[in-house]
Coordinates of C-alpha atoms and ligand atoms in Angstrom, one line a residue:
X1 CA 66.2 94.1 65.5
X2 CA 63.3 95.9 67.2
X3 CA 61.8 99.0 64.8
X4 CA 62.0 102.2 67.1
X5 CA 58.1 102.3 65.8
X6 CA 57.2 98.4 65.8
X7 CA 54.7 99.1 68.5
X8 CA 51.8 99.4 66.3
X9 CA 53.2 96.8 63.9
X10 CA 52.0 93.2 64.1
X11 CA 53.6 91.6 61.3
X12 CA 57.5 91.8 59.8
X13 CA 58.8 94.7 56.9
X14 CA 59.1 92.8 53.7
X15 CA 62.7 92.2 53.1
X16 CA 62.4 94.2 50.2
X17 CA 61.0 97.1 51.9
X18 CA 64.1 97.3 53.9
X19 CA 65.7 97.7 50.4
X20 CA 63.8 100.8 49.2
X21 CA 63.1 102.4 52.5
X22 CA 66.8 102.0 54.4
X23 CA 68.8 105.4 53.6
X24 CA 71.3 104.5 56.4
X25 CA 73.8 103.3 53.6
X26 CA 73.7 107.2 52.7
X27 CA 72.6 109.3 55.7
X28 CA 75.4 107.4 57.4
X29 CA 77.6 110.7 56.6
X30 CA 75.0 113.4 58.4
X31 CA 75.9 111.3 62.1
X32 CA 78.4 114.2 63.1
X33 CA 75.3 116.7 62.7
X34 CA 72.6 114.5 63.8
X35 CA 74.7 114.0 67.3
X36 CA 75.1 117.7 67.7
X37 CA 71.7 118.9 67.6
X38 CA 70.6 115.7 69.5
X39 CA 73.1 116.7 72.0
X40 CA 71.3 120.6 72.0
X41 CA 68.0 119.2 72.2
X42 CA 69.3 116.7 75.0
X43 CA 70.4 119.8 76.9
X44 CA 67.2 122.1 76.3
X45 CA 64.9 119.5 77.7
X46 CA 67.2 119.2 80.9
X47 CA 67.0 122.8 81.2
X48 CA 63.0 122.7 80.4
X49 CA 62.7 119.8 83.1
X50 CA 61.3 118.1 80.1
X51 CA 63.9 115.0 81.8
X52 CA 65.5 115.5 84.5
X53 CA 68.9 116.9 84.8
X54 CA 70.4 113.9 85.4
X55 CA 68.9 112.4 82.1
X56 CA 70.1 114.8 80.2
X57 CA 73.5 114.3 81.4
X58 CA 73.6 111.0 80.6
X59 CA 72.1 111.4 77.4
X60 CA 74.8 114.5 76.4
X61 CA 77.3 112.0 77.4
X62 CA 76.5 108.7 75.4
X63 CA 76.3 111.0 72.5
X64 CA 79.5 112.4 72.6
X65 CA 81.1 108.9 73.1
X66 CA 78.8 107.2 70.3
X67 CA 80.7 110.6 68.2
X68 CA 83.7 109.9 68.8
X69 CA 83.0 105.9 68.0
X70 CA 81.1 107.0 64.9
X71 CA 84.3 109.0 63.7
X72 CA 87.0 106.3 64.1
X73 CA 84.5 104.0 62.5
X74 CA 84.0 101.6 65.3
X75 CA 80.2 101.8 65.0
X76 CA 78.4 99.6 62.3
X77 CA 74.9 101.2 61.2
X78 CA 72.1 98.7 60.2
X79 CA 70.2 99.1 57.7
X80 CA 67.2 97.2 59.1
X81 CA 67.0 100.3 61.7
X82 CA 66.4 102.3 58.5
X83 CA 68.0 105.6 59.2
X84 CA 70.9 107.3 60.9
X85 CA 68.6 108.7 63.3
X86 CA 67.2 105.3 64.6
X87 CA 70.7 103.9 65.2
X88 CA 72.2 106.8 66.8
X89 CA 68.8 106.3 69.1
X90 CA 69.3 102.5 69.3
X91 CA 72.7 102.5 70.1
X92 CA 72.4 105.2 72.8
X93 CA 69.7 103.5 74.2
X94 CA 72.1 100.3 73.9
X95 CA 74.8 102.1 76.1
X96 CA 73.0 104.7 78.5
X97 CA 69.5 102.1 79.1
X98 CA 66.2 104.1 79.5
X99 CA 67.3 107.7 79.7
X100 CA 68.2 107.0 76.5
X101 CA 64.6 106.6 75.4
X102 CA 63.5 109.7 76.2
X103 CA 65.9 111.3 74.1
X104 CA 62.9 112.1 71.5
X105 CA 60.7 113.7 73.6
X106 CA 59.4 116.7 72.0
X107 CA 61.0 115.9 68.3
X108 CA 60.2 113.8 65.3
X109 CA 62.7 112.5 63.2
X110 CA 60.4 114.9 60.6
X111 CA 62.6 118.2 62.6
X112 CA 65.5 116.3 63.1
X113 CA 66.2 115.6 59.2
X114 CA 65.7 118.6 58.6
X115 CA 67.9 120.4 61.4
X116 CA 70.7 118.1 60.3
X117 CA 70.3 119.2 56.7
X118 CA 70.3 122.3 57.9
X119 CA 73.8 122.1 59.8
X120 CA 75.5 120.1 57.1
X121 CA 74.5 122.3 54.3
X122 CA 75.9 125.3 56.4
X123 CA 79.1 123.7 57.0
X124 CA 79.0 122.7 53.3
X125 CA 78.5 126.1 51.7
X126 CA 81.3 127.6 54.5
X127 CA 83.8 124.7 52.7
X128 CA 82.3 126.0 49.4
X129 CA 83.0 129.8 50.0
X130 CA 86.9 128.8 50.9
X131 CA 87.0 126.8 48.0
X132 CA 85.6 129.6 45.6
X133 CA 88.1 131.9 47.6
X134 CA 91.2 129.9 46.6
X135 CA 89.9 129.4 43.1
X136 CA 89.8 133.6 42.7
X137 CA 93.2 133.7 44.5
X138 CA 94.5 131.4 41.9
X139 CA 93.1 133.0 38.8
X140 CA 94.2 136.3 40.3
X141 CA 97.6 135.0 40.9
X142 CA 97.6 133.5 36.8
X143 CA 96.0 137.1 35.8
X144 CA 99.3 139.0 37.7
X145 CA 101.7 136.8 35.8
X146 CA 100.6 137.4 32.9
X147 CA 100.0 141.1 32.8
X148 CA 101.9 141.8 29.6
X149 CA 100.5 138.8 27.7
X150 CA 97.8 139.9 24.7
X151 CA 95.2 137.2 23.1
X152 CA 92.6 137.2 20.4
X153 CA 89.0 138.1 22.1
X154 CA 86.5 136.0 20.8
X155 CA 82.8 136.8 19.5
X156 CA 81.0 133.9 17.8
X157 CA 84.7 132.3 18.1
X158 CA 85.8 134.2 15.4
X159 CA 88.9 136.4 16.0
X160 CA 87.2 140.2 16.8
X161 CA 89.4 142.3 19.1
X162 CA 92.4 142.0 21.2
X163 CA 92.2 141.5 25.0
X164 CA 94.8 141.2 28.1
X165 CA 95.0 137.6 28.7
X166 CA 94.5 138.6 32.6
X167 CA 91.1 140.9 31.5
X168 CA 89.9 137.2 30.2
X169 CA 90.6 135.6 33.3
X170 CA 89.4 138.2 35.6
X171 CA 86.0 137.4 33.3
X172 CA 85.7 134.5 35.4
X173 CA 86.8 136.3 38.6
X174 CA 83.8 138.3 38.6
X175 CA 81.4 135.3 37.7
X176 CA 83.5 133.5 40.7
X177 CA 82.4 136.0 43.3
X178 CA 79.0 135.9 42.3
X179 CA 78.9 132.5 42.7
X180 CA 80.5 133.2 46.4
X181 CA 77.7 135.6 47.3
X182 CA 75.1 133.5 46.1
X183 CA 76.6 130.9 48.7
X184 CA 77.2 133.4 51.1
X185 CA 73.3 135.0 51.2
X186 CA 71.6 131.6 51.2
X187 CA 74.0 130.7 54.0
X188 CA 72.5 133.3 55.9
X189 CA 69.0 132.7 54.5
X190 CA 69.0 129.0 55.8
X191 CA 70.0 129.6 59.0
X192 CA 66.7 129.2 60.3
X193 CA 66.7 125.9 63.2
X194 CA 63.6 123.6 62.2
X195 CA 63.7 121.9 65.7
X196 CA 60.7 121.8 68.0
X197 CA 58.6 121.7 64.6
X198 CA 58.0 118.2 66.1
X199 CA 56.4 115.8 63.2
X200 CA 54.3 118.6 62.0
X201 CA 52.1 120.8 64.4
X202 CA 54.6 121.6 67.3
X203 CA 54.7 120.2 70.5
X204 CA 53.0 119.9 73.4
X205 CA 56.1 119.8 75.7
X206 CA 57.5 123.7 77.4
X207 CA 60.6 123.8 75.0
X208 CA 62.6 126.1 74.8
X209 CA 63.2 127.2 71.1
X210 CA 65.7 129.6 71.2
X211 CA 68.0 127.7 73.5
X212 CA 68.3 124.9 70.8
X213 CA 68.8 128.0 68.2
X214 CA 71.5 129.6 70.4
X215 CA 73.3 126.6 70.7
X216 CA 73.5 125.4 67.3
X217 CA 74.4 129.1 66.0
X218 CA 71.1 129.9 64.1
X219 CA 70.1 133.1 63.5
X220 CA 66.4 132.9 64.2
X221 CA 63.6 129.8 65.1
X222 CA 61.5 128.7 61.9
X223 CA 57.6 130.5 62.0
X224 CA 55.4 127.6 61.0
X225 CA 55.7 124.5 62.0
X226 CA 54.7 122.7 58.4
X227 CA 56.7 124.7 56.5
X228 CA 59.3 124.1 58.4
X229 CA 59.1 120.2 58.6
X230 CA 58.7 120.0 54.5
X231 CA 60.6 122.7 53.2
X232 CA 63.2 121.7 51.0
X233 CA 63.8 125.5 49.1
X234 CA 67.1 126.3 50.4
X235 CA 68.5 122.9 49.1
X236 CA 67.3 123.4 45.7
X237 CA 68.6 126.8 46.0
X238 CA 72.0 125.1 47.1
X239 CA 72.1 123.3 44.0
X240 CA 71.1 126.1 41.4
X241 CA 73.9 127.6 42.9
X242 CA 76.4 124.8 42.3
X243 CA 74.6 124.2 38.9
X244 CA 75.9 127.9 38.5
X245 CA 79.3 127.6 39.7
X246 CA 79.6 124.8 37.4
X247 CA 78.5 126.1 34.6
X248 CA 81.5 129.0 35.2
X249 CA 83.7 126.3 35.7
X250 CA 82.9 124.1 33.0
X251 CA 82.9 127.4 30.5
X252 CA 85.9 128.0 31.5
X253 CA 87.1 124.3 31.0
X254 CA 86.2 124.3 27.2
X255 CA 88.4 127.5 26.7
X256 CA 91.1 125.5 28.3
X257 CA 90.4 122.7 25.9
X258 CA 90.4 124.8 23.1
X259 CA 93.1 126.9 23.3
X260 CA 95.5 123.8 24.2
X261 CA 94.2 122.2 21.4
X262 CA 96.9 121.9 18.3
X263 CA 94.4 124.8 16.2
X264 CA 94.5 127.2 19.2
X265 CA 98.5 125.7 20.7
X266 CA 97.4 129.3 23.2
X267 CA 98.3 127.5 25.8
X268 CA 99.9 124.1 27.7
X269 CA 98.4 122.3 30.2
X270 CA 101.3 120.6 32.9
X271 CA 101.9 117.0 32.8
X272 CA 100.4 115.9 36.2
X273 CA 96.9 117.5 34.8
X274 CA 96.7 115.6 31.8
X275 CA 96.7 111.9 30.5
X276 CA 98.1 109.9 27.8
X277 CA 95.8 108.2 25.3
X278 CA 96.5 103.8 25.4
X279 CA 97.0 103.6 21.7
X280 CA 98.4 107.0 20.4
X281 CA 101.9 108.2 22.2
X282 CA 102.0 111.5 21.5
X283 CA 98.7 112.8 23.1
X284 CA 98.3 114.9 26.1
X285 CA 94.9 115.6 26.9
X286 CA 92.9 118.0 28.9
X287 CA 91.0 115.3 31.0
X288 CA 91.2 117.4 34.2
X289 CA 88.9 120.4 32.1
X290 CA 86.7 117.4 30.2
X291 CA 85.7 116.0 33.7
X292 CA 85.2 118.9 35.2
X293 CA 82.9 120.1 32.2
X294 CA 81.3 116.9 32.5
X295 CA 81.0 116.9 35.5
X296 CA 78.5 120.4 35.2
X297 CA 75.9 117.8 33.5
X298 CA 75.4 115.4 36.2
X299 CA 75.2 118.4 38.8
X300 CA 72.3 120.1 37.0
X301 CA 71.1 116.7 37.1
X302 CA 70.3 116.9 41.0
X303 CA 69.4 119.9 40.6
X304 CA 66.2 119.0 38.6
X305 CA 65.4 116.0 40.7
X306 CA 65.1 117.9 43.7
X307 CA 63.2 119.7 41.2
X308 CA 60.8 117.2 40.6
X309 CA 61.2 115.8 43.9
X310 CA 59.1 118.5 45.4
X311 CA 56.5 119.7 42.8
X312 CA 53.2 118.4 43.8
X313 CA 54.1 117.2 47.4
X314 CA 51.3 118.5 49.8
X315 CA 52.0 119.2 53.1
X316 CA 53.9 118.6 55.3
X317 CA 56.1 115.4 55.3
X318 CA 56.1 113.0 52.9
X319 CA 58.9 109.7 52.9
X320 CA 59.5 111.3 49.1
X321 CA 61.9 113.7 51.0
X322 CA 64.3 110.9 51.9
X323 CA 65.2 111.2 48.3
X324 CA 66.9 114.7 48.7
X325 CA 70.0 113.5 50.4
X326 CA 71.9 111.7 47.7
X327 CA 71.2 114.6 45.2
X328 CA 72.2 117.3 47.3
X329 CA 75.2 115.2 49.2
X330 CA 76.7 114.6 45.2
X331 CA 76.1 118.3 43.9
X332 CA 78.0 119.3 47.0
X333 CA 80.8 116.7 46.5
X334 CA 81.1 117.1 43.0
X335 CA 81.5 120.9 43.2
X336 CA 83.9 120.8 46.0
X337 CA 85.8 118.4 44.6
X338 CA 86.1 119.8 40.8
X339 CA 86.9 123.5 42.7
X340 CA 89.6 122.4 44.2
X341 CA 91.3 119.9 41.0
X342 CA 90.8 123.2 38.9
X343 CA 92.1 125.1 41.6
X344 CA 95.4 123.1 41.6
X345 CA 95.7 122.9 37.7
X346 CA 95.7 127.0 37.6
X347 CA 99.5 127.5 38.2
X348 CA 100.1 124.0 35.6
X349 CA 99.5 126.5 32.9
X350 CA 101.9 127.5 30.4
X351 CA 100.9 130.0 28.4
X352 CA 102.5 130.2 25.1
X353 CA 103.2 133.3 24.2
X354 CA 104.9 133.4 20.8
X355 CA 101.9 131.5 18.8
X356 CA 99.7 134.5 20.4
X357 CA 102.2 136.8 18.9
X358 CA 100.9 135.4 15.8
X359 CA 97.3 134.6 16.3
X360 CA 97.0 138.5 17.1
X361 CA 97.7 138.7 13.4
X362 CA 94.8 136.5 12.4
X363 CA 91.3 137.3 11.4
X364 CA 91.9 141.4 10.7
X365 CA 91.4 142.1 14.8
X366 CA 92.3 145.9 14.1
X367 CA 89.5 146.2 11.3
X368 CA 87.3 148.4 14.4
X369 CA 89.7 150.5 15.5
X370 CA 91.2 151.2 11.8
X371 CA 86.7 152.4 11.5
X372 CA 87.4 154.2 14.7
X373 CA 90.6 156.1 13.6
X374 CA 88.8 157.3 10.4
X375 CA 85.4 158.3 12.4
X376 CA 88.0 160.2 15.2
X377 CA 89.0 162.1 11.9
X378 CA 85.5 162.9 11.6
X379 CA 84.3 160.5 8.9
X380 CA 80.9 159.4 9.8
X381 CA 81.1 155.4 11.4
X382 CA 78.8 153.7 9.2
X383 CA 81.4 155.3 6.5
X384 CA 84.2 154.0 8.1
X385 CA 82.8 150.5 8.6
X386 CA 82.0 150.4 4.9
X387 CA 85.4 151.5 4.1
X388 CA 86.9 149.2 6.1
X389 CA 84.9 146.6 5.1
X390 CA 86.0 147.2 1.4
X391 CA 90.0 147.4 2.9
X392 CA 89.6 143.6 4.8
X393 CA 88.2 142.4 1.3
X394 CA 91.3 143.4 -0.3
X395 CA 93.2 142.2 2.0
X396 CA 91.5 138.6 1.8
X397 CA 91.8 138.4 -2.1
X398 CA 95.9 139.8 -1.5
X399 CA 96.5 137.7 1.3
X400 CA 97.7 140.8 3.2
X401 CA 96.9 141.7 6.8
X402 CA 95.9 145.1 7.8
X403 CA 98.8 145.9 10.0
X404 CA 101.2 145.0 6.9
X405 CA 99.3 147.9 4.5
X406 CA 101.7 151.0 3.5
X407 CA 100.4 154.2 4.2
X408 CA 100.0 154.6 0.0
X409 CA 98.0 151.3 0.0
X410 CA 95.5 153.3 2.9
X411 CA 95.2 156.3 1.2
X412 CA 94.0 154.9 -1.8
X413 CA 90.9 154.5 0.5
X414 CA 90.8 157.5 2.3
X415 CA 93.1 160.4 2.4
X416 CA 92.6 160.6 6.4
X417 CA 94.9 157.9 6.5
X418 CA 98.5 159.7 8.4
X419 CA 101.3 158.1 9.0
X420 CA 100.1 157.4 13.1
X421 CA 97.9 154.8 11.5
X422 CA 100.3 152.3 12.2
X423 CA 100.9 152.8 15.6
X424 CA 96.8 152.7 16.1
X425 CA 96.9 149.1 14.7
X426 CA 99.5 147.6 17.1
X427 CA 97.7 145.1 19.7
X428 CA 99.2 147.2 22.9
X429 CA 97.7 150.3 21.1
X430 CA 94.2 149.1 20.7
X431 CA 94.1 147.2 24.1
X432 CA 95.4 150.7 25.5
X433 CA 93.1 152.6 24.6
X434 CA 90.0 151.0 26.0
X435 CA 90.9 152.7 28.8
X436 CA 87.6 153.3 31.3
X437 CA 86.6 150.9 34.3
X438 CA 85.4 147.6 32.9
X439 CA 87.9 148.1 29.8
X440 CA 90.8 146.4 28.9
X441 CA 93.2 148.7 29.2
X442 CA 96.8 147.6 31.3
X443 CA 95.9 150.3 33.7
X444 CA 92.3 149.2 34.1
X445 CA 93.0 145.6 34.2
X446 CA 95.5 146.5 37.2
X447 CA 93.1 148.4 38.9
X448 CA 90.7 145.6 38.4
X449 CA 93.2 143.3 39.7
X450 CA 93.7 145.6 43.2
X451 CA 90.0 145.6 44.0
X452 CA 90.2 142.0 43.2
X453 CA 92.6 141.7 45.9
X454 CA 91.4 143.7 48.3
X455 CA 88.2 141.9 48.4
X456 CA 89.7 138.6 48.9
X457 CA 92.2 139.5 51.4
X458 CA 88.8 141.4 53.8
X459 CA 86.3 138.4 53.0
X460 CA 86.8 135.3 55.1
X461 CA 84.5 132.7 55.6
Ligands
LIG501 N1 65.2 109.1 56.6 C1 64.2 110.1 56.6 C2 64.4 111.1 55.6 O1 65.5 111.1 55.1 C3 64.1 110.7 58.0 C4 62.7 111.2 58.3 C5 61.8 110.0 58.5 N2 60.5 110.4 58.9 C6 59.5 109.6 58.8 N3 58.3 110.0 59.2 N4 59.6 108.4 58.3 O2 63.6 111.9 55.2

């Protein structure tokens, strides 16, 4: 098979070159994209009288019938022809005869690589934001549920004050819709169309920019040339961003293996997220969460290769870029993928609520706000929190918790001990009473939960 560039070539690629240079077997997937800004560049040039009308047309045409033969699979890409570019060329060339051939007037494949990245990675970040969308609206939905339900908060992953269960998920709300704006604004940042950059220094044809930009719904034509043709920023940017999401996920993911683990027993994770073990019967593991956290390693992965892919490469092209694809191409598949597993495996859990009736009892949770009574008495809080301290020690060596002291027993500490002491220590109480935006409080969490909701039914993607 011909090269599209063989003219200056008198002797045959090496068999193995083929091998390292062909990205067809993964560019394959970017022919959707690559056809619809071939077929916007077709029509600019008609409208420039780069070719004639007539040219154009045909061109337009054999594109949208090589897409439609690309989509039902009926088209087999070579590798020898290297790239998806080259075979969509070669095989519209194969169909529509010379017109065909004039199809790159006034491009490089240098502007069209990067105009297809372009287009897929916007497509890919609007699947992205729907995805984070239903991942909030699930959480949300889990957080409504379980309103009433009251857990150990963690510091250092000891037991240190009690939380709403739905306060901890909507934790991971907020770090969700971070994640959405940080897909949403480079969305908007990338928008930019690279075509007419031609292999580097512009072209000397009368295109017409804007048209192309119009047409493929960017915002705005890129300013120079050579940046345009080796920039690579926004796909790094794509991947710190699902590097980020990740890591949210995957946080979230080790919580979920803890707490359904037979120390924690918080929670129960349904049958059809789960596996058995070969050997032992009785397991139920949390595969679903391990992949996913897992998962979070090989996705920072691509992000430092693209890294490393770029640092030191002069301007403006260089082949090395070829080696973007397959990174970004598996950070987006991974993440879209794991969002919308963990997505489904939300409403699979059963939270059980009488072992967290009994966990709150663990690890002397109301030891702060038994400090905080004494200091709202007026006892300084460093004296409280000595006092307090000296209290929990007792407790320890009388196996005792605090909750189950007598009013006696607490006044032999302090006589600002009344008998509401009790009522301060009881989990709804304490959670109660943190009771100012951000806090934990039923009404704040609710409040929380509104906003929540209000945002997700305005923003649509
Ligand atoms: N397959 C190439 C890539 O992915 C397309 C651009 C090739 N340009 C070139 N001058 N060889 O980067």
């Amino acid at each position: 098979m011909a090269k599209l560039w063989g003219g200056r070539f008198k002797q045959k690629t090496d068999r193995m070159v083929e091998q390292l240079g062909e990205s067809v077997s993964f560019d394959a997937r970017l022919a959707p994209w690559d056809i619809r800004a071939s077929i916007a560049h077709a029509r600019m040039l008609g409208a420039c009288g780069i070719v004639s009308k007539r040219e154009s047309q045909s061109i337009v045409q054999g594109l949208e019938a090589i897409a439609r033969a690309a989509a039902t699979g009926k088209i087999r890409w070579k590798r020898e022809l290297e790239d998806i570019h080259t075979n969509i060329e070669a095989e519209l060339v194969r169909r529509i005869g010379d017109a065909g051939k004039k199809l790159h007037t006034a491009r490089s494949r240098n502007d069209q690589i990067a105009t297809d990245l372009r287009l897929w990675a916007r497509d890919q970040m609007t699947a992205i934001l729907n995805r984070l969308h239903d991942l909030q609206t699930a959480l949300a939905d889990f957080a409504e549920e379980h309103l009433e339900v009251i857990l150990p908060g963690f510091t250092h992953l000891q037991h240190a004050q009690p939380v709403l269960l739905a306060h901890h998920i909507l934790a991971y709300v907020e770090m969700s819709q971070r994640d959405e704006e940080r897909f949403s604004q480079l969305r908007t940042r990338a928008n930019v169309l690279p075509l007419g950059s031609a292999a580097l220094a512009g072209t000397p044809h009368p295109i017409d920019r804007a048209m192309v930009a119009k047409e493929l719904g960017f915002d705005s034509v890129s300013a120079n040339s050579m940046d345009a043709v080796s920039d690579r920023d926004y796909l790094i940017e794509f991947c710190a961003n699902a590097a980020l999401a990740m890591m949210h996920l995957s946080r979230l993911c080790e919580e979920l293996i803890l707490w359904s683990s037979q120390e924690f027993g918080f929670i129960e994770i349904g049958d059809a997220f789960t596996t058995g073990s070969s050997i032992m019967p009785q397991k139920k593991n949390p595969d679903v969460a391990e992949l996913v956290r897992g998962k979070t390693g090989r996705v920072y992965g691509d992000l430092m290769a693209l890294l490393t892919l770029m640092k030191g490469l002069p301007l403006t092209y260089n082949r090395d870029l070829q080696e973007d694809k397959e990174r970004v191409f598996d950070a987006s598949d991974t993440l879209q993928l794991c969002l919308a597993v963990f997505t489904r495996m939300i409403p699979a859990i059963r939270v059980n609520r009488e072992i967290l009736q009994i966990a709150l009892r663990k690890g002397f949770m109301e030891a702060t706000d038994l400090a905080d009574y004494l200091a709202a008495k007026g006892m300084p809080f460093r004296a409280a929190h000595e006092l307090v301290g000296n209290i929990v020690v007792y407790c320890i060596q009388n196996k005792r918790d605090l909750i189950s002291l007598t009013l006696n027993e607490l006044q032999r500490y302090s006589p600002l001990f009344a008998a509401d002491v009790h009522h301060a220590l009881a989990p709804k109480t304490m959670v109660g009473r943190r009771d100012h935006p951000g806090g934990t409080s039923p009404k704040q969490v609710k409040l929380a939960l509104q906003k929540v909701r209000r945002r997700l039914g305005h923003s649509a993607y």
